[in-house]
Every structure is written in C-alpha cells, then in structure tokens.
Coordinates of C-alpha atoms in Angstrom, one line a residue:
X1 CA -23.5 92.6 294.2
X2 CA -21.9 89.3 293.5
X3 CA -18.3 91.4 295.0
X4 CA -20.4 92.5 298.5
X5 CA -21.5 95.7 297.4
X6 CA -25.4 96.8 297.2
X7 CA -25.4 100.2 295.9
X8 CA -29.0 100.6 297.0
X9 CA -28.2 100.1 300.7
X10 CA -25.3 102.6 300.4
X11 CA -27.4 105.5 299.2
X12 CA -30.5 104.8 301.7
X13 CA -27.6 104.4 304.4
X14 CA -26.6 108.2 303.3
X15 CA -29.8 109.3 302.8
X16 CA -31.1 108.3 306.4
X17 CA -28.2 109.7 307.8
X18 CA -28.2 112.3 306.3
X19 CA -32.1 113.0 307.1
X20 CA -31.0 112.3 311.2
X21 CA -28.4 115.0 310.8
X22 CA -30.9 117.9 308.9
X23 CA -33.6 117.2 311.7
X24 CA -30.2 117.7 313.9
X25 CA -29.9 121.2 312.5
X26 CA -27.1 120.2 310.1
X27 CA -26.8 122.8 306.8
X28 CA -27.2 120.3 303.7
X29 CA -23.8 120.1 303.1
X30 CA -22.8 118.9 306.5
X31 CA -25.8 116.4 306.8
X32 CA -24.2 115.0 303.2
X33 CA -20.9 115.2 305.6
X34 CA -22.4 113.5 308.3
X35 CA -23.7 110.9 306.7
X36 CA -20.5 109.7 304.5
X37 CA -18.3 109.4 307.2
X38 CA -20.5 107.2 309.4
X39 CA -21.6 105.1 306.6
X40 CA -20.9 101.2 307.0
X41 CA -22.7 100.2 304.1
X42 CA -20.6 100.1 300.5
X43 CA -21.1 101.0 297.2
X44 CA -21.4 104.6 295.5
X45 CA -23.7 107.2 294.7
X46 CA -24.5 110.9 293.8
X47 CA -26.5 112.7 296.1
X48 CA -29.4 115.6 296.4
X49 CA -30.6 117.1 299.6
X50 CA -33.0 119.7 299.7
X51 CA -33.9 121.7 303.7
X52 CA -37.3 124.4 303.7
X53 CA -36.5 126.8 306.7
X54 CA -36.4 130.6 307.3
X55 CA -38.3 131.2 304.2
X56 CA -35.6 129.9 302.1
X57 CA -35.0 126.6 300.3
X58 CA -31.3 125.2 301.0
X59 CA -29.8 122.3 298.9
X60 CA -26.7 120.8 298.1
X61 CA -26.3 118.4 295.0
X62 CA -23.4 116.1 294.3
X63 CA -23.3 114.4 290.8
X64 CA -25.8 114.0 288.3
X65 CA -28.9 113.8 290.5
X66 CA -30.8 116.9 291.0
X67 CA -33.2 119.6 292.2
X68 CA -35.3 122.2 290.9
X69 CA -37.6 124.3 292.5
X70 CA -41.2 125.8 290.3
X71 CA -43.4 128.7 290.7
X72 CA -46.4 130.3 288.9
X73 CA -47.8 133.6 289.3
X74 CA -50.4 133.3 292.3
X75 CA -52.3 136.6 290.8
X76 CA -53.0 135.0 287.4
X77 CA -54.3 131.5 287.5
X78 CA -53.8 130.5 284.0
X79 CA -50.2 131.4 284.6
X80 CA -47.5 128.4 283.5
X81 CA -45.2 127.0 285.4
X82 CA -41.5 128.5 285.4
X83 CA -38.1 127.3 286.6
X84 CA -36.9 129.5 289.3
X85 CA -33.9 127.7 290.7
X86 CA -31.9 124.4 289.2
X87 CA -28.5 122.2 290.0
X88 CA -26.3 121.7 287.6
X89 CA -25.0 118.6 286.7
X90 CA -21.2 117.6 288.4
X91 CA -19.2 115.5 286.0
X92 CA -15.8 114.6 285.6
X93 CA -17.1 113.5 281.7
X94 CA -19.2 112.5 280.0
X95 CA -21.4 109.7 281.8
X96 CA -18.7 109.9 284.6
X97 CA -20.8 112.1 287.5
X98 CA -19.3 113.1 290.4
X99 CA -20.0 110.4 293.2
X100 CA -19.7 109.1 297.1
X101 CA -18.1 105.7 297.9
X102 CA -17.2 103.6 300.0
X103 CA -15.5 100.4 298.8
X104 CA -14.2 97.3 300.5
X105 CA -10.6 96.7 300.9
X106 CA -10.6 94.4 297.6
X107 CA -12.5 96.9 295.2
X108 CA -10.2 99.7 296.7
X109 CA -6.8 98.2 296.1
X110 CA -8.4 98.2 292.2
X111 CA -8.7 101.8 291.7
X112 CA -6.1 103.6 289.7
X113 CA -3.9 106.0 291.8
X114 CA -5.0 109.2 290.9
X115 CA -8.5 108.7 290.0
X116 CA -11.3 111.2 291.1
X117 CA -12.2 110.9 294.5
X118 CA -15.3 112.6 295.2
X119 CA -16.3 114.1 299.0
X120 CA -19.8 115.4 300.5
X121 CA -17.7 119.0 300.3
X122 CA -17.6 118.4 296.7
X123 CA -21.2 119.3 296.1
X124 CA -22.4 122.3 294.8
X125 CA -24.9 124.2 297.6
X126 CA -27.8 126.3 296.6
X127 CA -29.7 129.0 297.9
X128 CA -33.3 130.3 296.9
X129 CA -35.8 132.2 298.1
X130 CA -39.1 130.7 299.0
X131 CA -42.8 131.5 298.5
X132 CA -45.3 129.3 299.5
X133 CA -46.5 127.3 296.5
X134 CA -43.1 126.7 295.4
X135 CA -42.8 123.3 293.7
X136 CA -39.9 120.9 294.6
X137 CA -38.8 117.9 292.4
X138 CA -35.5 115.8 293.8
X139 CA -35.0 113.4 290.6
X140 CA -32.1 110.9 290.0
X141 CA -30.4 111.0 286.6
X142 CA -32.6 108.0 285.3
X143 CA -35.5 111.4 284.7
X144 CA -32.8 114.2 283.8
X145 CA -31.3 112.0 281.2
X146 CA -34.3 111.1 279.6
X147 CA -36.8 114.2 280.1
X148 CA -36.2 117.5 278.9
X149 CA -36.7 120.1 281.4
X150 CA -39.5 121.8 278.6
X151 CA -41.3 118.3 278.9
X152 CA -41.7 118.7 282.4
X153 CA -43.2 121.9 282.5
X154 CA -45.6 120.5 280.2
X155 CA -46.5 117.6 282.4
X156 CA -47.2 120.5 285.2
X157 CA -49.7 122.6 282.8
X158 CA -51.5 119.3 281.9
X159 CA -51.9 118.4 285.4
X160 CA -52.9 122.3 286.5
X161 CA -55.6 122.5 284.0
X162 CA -57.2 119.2 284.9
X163 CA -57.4 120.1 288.7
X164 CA -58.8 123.7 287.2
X165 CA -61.4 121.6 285.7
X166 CA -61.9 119.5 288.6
X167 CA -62.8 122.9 290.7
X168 CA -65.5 124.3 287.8
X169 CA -65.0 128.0 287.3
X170 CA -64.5 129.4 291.2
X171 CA -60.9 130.4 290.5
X172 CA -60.3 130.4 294.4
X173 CA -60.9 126.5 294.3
X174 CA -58.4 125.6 292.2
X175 CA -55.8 128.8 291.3
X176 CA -53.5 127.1 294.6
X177 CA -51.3 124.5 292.3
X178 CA -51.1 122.3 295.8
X179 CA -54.5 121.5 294.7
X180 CA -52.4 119.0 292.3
X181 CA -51.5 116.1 294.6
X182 CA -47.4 115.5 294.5
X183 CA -47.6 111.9 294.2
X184 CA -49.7 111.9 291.4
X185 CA -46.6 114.6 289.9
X186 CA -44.1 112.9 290.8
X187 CA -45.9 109.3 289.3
X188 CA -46.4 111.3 285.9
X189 CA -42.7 112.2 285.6
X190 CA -41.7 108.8 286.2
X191 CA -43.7 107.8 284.0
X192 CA -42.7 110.0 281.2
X193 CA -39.2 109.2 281.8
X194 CA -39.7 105.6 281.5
X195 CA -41.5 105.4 278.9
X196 CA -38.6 107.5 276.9
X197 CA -36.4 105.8 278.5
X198 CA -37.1 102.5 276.7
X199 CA -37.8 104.5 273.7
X200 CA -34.5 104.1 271.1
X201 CA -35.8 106.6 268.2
X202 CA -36.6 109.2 271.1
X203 CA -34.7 112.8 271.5
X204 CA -33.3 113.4 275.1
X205 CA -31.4 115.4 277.1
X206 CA -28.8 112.1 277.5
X207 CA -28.5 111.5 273.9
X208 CA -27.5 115.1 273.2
X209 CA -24.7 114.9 275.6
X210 CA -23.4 112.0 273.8
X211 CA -23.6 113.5 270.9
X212 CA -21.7 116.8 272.0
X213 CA -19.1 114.5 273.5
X214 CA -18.4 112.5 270.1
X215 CA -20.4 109.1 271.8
X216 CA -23.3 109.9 269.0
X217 CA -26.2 107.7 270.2
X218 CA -30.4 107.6 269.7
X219 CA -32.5 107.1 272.1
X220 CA -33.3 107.2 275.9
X221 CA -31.0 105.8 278.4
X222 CA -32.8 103.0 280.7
X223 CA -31.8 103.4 284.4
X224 CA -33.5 104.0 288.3
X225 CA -36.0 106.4 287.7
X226 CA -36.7 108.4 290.9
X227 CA -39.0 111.7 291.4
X228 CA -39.6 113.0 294.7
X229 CA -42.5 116.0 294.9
X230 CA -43.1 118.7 297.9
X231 CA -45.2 121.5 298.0
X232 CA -43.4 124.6 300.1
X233 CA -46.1 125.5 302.7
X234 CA -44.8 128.8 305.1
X235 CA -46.1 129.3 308.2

C-alpha cells in the first residue's frame, strides 16, 4: 500500500467488472477479459468466476482460487455429500499462483524481463452439468490451503443432519439440502479454515505442498479467508 497499490481494490475492481460483463452475456472467460483490460485500479490477484445458465454451470478459474460444485442423491436422504466438479490449482511453483496485475509505472520497471505474465485467457474454463440442488462454493486460497477437501464434506453432513433434525422425521421437510442456509455454510468453512489456519501443529493441504516441494513446514498458513455459497435452483 505504502508504493500506491491496494490489492483489495484491484480484485473488487475485476470482480465488479467482471459481474457487469456476465449480466452482459459475456462467457466467464471473456467477463475475466473484460474486466482486466478496463481495470484502473492496481495491484494483483487470481480470480474465480462461476455463470448458472442453460442447465449448466460455467466457470473459469485463474490461480489458486477456486470452485467446486456438490451434490447428494435426491432419492436417498441420508445420502453424503460428493464432489462432482473441481478447479485445479494454476501455479508457476510452489506458493507462486498464476495471477492478474496491473502495476504502476514504478513497480513495472522492477519486474525481471522474462517473468510470468499471467492473462484472463490464462485461466482454465470449466463445464458441468447442473441439477438443481447442486451446491456452489467459490473460496480463495486462504480455505484451500488450509482445509482439506475431506473436511469440508464433513462440515456439509454436520450441517445436513442438524437441519434433518430441525424438520423431525417428515423426510419431505428436510431431504432438500437448500434447507441448509448458504451463509451459515459458507460462515462454517471460514471458520474452519481460520481456526487451522492459526493452528501451527495442524495437517493441511498447504503444508503438504511444501513438503512435496522440499519447503517442509507444520502448520496452517494465515491469509484472507473467503467462502462464497449458492444453491443451483432451475427453472
């Protein structure tokens, strides 16, 4: 900040342009497009952007934020949650993601020649199927890095058996998951994620990257925490 640059107005800059140019019609990868060249804010950031339409669920995921998209069995109630679609992580290394910038003249004239420049047409784009119920959770790296994908799911069959409780034993009053409010989701996994995050004995998805990459460290790995939680409804 002290050198001009807010990182956090950069990525709501994209991300509001980016929202103007999906309502627009854009495809997710041209909204990301879009909304890095008109940009006037600087900084950097990896990006996730997720469009419901047509009965499918369209995404396009740059760096080491994410997506993944959930789904239990409608005809069996006391079915767990599953993974039916995920990103994968874009990295150059190891704790070097794949990233949009935009830096001023000063900060520019600093980067090595030849370094990684990344573009909206470097994101991956994703393609899935949709049925309603689906579960959507957009998460920066601050809950991939510290929450194992296992852990999640976990936090999803707590949740679905307490609203099952909530509705008695009419199975038609609480077998729909969107009985499950997403901001209380989305609160639980940030929670989660903090609370490893701060924890330095803990075992996480971050730590065994480092590990694999010869950086061996314990422990969670403090940083913005952000879970966002939709429900696919189809008309």
């Amino acid at each position: 900040r002290h050198l001009g640059v807010d990182a956090r107005a950069y990525a709501e800059e994209l991300m509001r342009r980016s929202e103007f140019a999906l309502r627009g019609g854009a495809s997710c990868i041209g909204a990301l497009a879009h909304a890095e060249r008109e940009a006037t804010s600087y900084g950097a950031s990896t990006a996730t952007l997720v469009r419901v339409g047509g009965g499918e669920i369209f995404a396009a995921s740059l760096g080491d934020s994410g997506f993944m998209v959930l789904r239990r069995g409608f005809d069996d109630p006391a079915a767990k949650f599953s993974i039916v679609a995920r990103s994968s992580e874009q990295l150059h290394r190891w704790n070097f993601p794949y990233q949009l910038s935009r830096l001023p003249q000063t900060l520019e004239e600093t980067v090595p020649e030849g370094a990684p420049r990344d573009s909206a047409e470097s994101a991956d784009s994703y393609q899935v199927v949709a049925r309603r119920g689906d579960l959507v959770l957009l998460f920066t790296d601050g809950f991939s890095d510290n929450v194992y994908d296992r852990e999640a799911l976990n936090v999803l069959s707590r949740l679905s058996v307490a609203a099952r409780d909530r509705g008695g034993n009419d199975e038609a009053t609480w077998s729909h998951p969107a009985e499950i409010d997403p901001a209380v989701i989305a609160a639980e996994l940030v929670d989660l994620a903090l609370k490893k995050s701060r924890d330095r004995s803990t075992e996480c998805p971050f730590a065994d990257r480092a590990l694999q990459s010869g950086n061996g460290r314990l422990g969670g790995k403090e940083d913005d925490i952000t879970v966002v939680a939709a429900w696919v409804h189809l008309c």
